[in-house]
Structures are given as C-alpha cells and as structure tokens.
GROMACS .gro file of C-alpha atoms in nm:
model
  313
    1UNK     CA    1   3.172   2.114  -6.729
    2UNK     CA    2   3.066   1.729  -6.767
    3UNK     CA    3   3.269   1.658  -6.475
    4UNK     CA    4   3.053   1.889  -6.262
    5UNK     CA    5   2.742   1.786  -6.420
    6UNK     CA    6   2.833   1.411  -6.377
    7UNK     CA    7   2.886   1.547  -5.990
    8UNK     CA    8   2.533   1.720  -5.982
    9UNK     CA    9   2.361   1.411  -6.137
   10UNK     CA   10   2.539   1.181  -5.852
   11UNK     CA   11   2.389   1.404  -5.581
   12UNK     CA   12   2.071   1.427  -5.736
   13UNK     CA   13   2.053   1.067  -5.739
   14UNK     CA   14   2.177   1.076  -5.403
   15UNK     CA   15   1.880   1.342  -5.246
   16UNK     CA   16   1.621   1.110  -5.421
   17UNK     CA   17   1.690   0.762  -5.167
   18UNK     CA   18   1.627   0.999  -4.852
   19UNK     CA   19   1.302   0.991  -4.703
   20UNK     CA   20   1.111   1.086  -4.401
   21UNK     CA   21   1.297   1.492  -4.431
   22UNK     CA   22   1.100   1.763  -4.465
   23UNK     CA   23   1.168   2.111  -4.653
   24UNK     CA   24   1.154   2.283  -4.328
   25UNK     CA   25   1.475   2.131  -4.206
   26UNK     CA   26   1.606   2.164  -4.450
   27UNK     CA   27   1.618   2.526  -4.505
   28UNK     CA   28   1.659   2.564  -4.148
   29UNK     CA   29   1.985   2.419  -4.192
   30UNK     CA   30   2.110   2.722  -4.366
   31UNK     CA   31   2.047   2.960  -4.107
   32UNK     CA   32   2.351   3.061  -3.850
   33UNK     CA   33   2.372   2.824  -3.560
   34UNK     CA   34   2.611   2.790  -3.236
   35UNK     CA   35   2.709   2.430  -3.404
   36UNK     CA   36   2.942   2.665  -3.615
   37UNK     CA   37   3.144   2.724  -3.347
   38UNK     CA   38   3.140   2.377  -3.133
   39UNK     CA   39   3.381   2.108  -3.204
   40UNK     CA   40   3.462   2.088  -3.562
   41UNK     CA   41   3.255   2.301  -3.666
   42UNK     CA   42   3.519   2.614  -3.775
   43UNK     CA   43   3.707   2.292  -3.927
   44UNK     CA   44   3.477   2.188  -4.105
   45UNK     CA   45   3.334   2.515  -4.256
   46UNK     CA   46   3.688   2.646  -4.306
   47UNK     CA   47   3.751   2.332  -4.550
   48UNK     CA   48   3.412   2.356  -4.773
   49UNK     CA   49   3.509   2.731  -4.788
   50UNK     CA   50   3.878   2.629  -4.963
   51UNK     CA   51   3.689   2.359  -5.121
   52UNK     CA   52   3.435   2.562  -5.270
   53UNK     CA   53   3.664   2.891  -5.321
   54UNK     CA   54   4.005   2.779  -5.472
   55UNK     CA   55   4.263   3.018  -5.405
   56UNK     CA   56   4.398   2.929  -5.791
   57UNK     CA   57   4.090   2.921  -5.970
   58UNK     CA   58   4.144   3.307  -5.930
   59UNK     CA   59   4.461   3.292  -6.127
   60UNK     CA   60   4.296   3.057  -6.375
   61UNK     CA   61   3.990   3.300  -6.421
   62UNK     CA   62   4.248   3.537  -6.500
   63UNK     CA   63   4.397   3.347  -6.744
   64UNK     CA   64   4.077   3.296  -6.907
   65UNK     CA   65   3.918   3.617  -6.948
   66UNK     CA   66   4.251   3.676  -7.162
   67UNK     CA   67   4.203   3.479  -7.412
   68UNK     CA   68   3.833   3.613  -7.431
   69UNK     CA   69   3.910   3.914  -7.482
   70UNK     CA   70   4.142   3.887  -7.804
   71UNK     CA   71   3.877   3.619  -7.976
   72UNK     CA   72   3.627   3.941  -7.960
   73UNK     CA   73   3.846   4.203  -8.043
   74UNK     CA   74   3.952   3.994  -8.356
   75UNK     CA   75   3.566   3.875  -8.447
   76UNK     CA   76   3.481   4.277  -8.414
   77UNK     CA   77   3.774   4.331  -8.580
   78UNK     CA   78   3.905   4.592  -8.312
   79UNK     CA   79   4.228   4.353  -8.284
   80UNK     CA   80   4.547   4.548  -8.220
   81UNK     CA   81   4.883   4.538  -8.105
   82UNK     CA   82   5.150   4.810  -8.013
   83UNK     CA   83   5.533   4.709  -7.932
   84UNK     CA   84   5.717   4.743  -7.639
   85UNK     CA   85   6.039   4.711  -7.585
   86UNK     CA   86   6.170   4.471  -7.407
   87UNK     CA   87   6.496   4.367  -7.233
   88UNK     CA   88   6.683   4.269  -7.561
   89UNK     CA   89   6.710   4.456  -7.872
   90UNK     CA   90   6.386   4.326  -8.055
   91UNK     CA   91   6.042   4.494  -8.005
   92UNK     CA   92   5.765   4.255  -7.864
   93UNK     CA   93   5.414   4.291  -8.017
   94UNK     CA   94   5.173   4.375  -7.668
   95UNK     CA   95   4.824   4.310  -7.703
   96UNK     CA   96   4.590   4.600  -7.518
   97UNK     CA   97   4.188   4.464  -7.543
   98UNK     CA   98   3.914   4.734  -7.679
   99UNK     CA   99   3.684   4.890  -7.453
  100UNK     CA  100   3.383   4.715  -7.585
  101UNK     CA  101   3.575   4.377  -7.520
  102UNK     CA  102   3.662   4.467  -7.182
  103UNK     CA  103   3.286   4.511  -7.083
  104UNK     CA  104   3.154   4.237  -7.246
  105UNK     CA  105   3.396   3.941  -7.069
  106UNK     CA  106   3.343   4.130  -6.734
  107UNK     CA  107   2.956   4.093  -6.806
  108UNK     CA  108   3.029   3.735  -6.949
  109UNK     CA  109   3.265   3.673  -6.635
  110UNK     CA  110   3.039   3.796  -6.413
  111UNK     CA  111   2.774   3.593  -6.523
  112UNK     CA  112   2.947   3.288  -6.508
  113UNK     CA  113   3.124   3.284  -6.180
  114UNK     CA  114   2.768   3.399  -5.996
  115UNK     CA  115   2.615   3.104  -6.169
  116UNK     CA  116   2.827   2.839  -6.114
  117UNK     CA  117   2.879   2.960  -5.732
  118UNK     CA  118   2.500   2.989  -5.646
  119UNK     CA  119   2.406   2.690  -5.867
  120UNK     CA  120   2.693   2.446  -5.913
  121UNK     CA  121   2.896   2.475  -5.590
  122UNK     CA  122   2.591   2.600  -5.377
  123UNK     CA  123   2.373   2.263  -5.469
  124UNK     CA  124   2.659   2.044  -5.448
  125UNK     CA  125   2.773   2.108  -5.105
  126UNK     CA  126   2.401   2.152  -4.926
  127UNK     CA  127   2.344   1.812  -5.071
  128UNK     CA  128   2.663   1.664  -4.946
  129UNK     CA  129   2.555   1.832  -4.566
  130UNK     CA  130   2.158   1.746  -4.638
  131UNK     CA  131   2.276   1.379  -4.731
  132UNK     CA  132   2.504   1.353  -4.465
  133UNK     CA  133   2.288   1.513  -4.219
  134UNK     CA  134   1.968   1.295  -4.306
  135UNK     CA  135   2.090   0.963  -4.349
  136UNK     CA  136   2.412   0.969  -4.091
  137UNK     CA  137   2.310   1.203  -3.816
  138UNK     CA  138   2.136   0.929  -3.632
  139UNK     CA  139   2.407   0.669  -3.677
  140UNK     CA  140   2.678   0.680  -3.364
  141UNK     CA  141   2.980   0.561  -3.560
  142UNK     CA  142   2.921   0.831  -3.847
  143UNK     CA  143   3.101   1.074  -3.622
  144UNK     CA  144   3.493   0.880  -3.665
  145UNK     CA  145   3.414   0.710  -3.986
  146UNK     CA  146   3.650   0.807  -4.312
  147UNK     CA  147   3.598   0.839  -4.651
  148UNK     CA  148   3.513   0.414  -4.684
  149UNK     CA  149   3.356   0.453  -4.346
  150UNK     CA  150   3.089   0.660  -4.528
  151UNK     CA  151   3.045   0.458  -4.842
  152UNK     CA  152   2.974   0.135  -4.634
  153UNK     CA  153   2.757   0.375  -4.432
  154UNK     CA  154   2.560   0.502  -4.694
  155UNK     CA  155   2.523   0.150  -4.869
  156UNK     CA  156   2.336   0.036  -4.582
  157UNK     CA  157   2.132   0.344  -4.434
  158UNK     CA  158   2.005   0.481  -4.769
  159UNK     CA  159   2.022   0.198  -5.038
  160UNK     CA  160   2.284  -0.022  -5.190
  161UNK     CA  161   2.404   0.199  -5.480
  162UNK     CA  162   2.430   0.500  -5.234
  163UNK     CA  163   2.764   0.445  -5.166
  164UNK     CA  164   2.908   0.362  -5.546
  165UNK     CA  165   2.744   0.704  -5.583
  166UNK     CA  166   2.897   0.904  -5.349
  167UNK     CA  167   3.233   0.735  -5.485
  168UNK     CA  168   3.182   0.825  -5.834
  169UNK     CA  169   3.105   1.140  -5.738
  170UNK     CA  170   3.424   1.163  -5.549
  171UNK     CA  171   3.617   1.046  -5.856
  172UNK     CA  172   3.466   1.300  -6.064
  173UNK     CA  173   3.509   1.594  -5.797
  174UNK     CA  174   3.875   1.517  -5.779
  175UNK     CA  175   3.975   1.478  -6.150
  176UNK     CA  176   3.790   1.826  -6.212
  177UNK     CA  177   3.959   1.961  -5.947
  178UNK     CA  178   4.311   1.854  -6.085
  179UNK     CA  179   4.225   1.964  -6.404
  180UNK     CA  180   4.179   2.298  -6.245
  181UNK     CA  181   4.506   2.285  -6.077
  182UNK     CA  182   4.677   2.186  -6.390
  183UNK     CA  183   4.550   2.487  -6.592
  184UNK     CA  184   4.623   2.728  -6.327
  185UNK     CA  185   4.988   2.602  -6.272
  186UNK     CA  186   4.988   2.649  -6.649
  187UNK     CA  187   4.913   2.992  -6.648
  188UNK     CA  188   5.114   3.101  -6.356
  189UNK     CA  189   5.441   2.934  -6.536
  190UNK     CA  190   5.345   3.096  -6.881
  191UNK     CA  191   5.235   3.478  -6.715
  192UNK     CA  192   5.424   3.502  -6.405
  193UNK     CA  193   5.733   3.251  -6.469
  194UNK     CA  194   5.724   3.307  -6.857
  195UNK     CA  195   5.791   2.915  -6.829
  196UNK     CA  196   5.649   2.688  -7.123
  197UNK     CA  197   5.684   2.300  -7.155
  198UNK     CA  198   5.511   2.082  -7.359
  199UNK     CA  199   5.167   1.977  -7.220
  200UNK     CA  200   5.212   1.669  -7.217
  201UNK     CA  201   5.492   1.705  -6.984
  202UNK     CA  202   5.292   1.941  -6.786
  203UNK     CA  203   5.048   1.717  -6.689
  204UNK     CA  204   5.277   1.408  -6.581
  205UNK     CA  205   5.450   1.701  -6.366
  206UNK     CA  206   5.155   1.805  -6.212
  207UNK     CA  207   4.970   1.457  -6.188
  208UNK     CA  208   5.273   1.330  -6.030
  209UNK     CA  209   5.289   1.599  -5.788
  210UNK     CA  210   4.934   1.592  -5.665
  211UNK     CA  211   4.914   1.197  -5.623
  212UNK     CA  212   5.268   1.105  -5.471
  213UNK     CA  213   5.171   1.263  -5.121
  214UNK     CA  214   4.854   1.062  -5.155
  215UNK     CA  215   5.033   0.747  -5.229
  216UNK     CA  216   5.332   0.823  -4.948
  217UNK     CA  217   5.004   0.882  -4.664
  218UNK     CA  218   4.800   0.596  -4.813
  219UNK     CA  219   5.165   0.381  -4.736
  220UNK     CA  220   5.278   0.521  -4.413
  221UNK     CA  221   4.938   0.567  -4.229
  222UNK     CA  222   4.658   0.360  -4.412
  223UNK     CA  223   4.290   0.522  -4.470
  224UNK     CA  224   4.269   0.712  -4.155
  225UNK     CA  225   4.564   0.943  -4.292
  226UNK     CA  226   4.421   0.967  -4.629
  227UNK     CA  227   4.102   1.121  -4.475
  228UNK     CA  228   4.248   1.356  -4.253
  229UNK     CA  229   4.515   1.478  -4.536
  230UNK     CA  230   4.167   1.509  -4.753
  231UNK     CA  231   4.015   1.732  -4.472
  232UNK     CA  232   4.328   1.904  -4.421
  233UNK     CA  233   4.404   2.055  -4.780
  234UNK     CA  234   4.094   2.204  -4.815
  235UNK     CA  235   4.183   2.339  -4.450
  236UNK     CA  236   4.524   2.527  -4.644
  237UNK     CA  237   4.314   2.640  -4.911
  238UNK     CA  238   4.095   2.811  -4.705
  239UNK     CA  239   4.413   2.936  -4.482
  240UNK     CA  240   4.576   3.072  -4.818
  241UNK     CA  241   4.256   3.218  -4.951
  242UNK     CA  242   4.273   3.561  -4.745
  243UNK     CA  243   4.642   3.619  -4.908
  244UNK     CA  244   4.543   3.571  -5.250
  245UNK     CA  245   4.208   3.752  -5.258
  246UNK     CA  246   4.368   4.056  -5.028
  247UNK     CA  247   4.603   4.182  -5.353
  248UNK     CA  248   4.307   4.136  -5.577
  249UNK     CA  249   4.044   4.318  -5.390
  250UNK     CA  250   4.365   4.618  -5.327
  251UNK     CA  251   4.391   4.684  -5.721
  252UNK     CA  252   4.094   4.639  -5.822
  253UNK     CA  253   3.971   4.908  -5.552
  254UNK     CA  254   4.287   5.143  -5.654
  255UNK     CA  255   4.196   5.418  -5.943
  256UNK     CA  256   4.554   5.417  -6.055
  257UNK     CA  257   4.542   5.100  -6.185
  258UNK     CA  258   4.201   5.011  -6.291
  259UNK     CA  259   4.181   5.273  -6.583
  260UNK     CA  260   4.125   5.188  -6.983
  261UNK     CA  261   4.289   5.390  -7.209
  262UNK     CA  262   4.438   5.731  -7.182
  263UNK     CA  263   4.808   5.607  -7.340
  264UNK     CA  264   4.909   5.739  -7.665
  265UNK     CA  265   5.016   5.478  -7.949
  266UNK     CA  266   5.256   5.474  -8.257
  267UNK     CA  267   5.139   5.379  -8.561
  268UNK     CA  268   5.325   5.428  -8.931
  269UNK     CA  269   5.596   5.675  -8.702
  270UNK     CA  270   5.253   5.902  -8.675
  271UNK     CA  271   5.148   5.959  -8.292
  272UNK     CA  272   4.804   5.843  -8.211
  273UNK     CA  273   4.581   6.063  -8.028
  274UNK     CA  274   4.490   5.902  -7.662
  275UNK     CA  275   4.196   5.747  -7.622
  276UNK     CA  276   3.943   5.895  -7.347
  277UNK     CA  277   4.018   5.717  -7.039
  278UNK     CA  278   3.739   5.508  -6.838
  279UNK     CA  279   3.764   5.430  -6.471
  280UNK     CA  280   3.678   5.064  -6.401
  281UNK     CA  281   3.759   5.026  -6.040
  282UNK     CA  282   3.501   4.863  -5.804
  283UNK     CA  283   3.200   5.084  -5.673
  284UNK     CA  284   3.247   5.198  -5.329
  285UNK     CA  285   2.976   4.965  -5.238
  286UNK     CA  286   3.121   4.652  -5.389
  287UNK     CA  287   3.477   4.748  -5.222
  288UNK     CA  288   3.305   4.791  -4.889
  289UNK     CA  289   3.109   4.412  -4.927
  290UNK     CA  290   3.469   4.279  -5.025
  291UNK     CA  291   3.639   4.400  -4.711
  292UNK     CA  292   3.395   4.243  -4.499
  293UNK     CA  293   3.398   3.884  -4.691
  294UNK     CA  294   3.737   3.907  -4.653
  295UNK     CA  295   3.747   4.018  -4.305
  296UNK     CA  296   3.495   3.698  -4.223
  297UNK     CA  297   3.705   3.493  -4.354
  298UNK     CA  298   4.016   3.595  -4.293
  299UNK     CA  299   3.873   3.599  -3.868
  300UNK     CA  300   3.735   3.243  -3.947
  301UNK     CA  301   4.086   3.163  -4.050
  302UNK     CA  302   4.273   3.288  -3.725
  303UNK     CA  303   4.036   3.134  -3.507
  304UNK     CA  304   4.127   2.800  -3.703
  305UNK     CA  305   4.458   2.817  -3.641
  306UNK     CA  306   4.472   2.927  -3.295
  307UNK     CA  307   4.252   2.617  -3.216
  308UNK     CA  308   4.475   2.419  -3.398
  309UNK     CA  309   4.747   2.562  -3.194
  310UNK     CA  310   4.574   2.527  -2.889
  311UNK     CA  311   4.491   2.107  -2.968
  312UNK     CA  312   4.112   2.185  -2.954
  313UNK     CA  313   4.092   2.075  -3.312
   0.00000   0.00000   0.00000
C-alpha cells in the first residue's frame, strides 16, 4: 500500500508542473476516439489493460480472501473444521468458512477491489496519459523515445525534477508489482502445486526469474530492447487475461458450484443435521456485464494479434 501511495504522490507531483491544460481536455480525453484504433493505439491500450488488470492478482485475491475468512470465523468464534480423508491413511482437518464470514469478505472484497480500481489504478494511469499527453504531445521526438528518452524529455519540457519523478515512480511501480508476483506464485505453489519452500528462498527464485530476462535484453540489445520488452509484457498480460478470467466468470455463474452449505458433518460419531443451503452465484445481470467485458477484451485481444501477425504493429 505505501508503494502505491509513494506512486500516487509521484504523479501528483507530476500533474502540478503542467500548465496552460484545461479541465475540458482533459475529460475529453476519456471519451471513445478513432485514435484507439490508429497506429498503436490497440497496442497501447491492450498493455495498460494487462498493466492495470493482472491476470495473477486474481489468484492472489483468492488467496487472500482465505485467510480472511478463518481470522473472522475464529474472532466470532464460528471456527470449525471437519476431516477428510485423504490419499494416505491419516484424516486431514478441512476448514469450511461460516455463512456470516462468507458475506462479510465478499462485502470487504468488494469494497476493496472497486476502490483501488476506480481510485488507485484509475488516477494513476490518466495521469501517466494526461502527463504524457500535455507536456510530450507537442514534442516530435516523443513519438520513438524510450523509457530514458522520456525522463530527459520530461526534465526539460516540464521542470528539472520531472524526470527523477517519473523514475521513482517507475521504481516503486515495479517493486509493487513484483511483490505481487511473488505472493501469487506463492499461493499457486502452496494451493494448486501443494509446493512450500522457505520464503526466503522464494523470493531469490522469483527475483531471479523476473530480472535475468531484463539483464539478458539490457546485454544483447541496449535500452531500445528494454523498452519494447517493457511494452511487450504488459502486451501478454493482457493476451492471457481472457483465459484466466473466462474459468472464473464460468463458476461463479454455475449454481452447482456456488452454493454454501447443504453437506452434512460428523461430529463426536453423531451426524449433524445439514445446514440450509444459500445460492451465491452471480445475478443474471452481473453474469450478463461479465460476458461482455470479457467479450471486449477478449476482441481487443484478437485484433492485437492479428496486427501483430500482419506487421502493422
């Protein structure tokens, strides 16, 4: 969270050297335009749409809400387990949340993800396109220039700390970003791999992976390389985004497996009654609004790579 804020502040700082723009254009900028579609432009939106949208950050939110839910059951004191068997001969104690717990980290969840999505992410990239747009828009050679292109750019359109700015905020971006990754690799070796190592380990693993095809580009190809790698894995996010959310949005729509309750437990060799069971699934509204996000994006996504394909890109 101080990561993000630290990235907020940056761009605040950032908003408050440009002059001469007026509100008007601003907002103007958020309405649908052919620009979308010219040049870059599906590019460029595809990557701020992996950028913004991490196709792990699902898996982490998943992870998250997990551990939520057994800190309330056990401050209500609603905490209980029933055992399953497993492969082997022992039983394994299985953890099944309350009702009450279930609705209050989906209303806590809920909360959180609209907030930092229409706050957070929402500020941070309009200022990177107001910024951008304001202070580089009239300058020829902001069209090739890289990531040190812009910093010397910004140094000398907007004002001499402009471009330490935008790097810090770069720094800070990035190491919340492979914190992120880190935790969500973590969570898909625990739950899907049940893999543990020793976090320490963990992160060299995972630092090492994310920075050696940085430093292997950076070698072989210099800082024109590192920019277009930069541009081009928020491109695969974006590309893997439809294939990740597509499962999600299919069970949570599905009635047979979005239901609380309704299994009968064993406690003290005495049969439990079953609990009444509640249908959570999405609202038929919310599962029609999913299918067309998707749809959007997975149709952005196609037309990306058959541009790619065709070298127009």
């Amino acid at each position: 969270m101080c990561l993000v804020l630290g990235v907020v502040i940056c761009f605040c700082i950032q908003l408050s050297y440009i002059q001469g723009t007026g509100i008007g254009e601003v907002f103007k900028g958020y309405l649908p335009s052919s620009a979308v579609v010219e040049g870059e432009g599906v590019y460029l939106s595809c990557g701020i749409l992996g950028a913004t949208v991490m196709p792990h950050s699902l898996y982490l939110g998943s992870g998250m809400v997990q551990s939520r839910l057994r800190h309330f059951d056990r401050k209500a004191g609603n905490l209980c387990t029933t055992s399953a068997t497993t492969t082997g001969d022992s039983d394994k104690a299985v953890y099944r949340p309350s009702l009450a717990a279930i609705h209050s980290c989906l209303t806590h969840s809920t909360v959180e993800v609209a907030l930092s999505l229409f706050t957070f992410a929402l500020f941070v990239n309009s200022a990177i396109l107001i910024v951008s747009g304001a202070s580089l828009s009239s300058d020829s050679s902001a069209g090739s220039a890289d990531l040190f292109g812009i910093h010397n750019l910004l140094s000398r359109t907007l004002a001499p700390a402009a471009g330490t700015i935008f790097a810090l905020a770069l720094l800070l971006s990035g190491t919340s970003a492979g914190i992120v990754c880190t935790i969500a690799g973590q969570m898909l070796s625990e739950g899907a791999l049940n893999w543990t190592v020793a976090p320490w380990l963990r992160r060299l693993i995972t630092r090492s992976i994310s920075i050696t095809p940085s430093i292997i580009i950076a070698g072989a190809v210099g800082k024109d390389g590192l920019s277009a790698a930069l541009n081009g894995t928020q491109v695969a996010l974006s590309v893997a985004l439809p294939f990740v959310s597509a499962p999600l949005i299919y069970f949570t729509c599905r009635e047979k497996y979005m239901v609380v309750g309704g299994s009968q437990s064993r406690e003290d060799n005495e049969l439990q009654p079953a609990p009444e069971r509640v249908q959570m699934k999405n609202h038929w509204v919310v599962a029609v609004f999913a299918v067309l996000v998707w749809l959007v994006i997975a149709v952005m996504n196609t037309a990306l790579l058959v541009l790619v394909g065709m070298g127009k890109v």
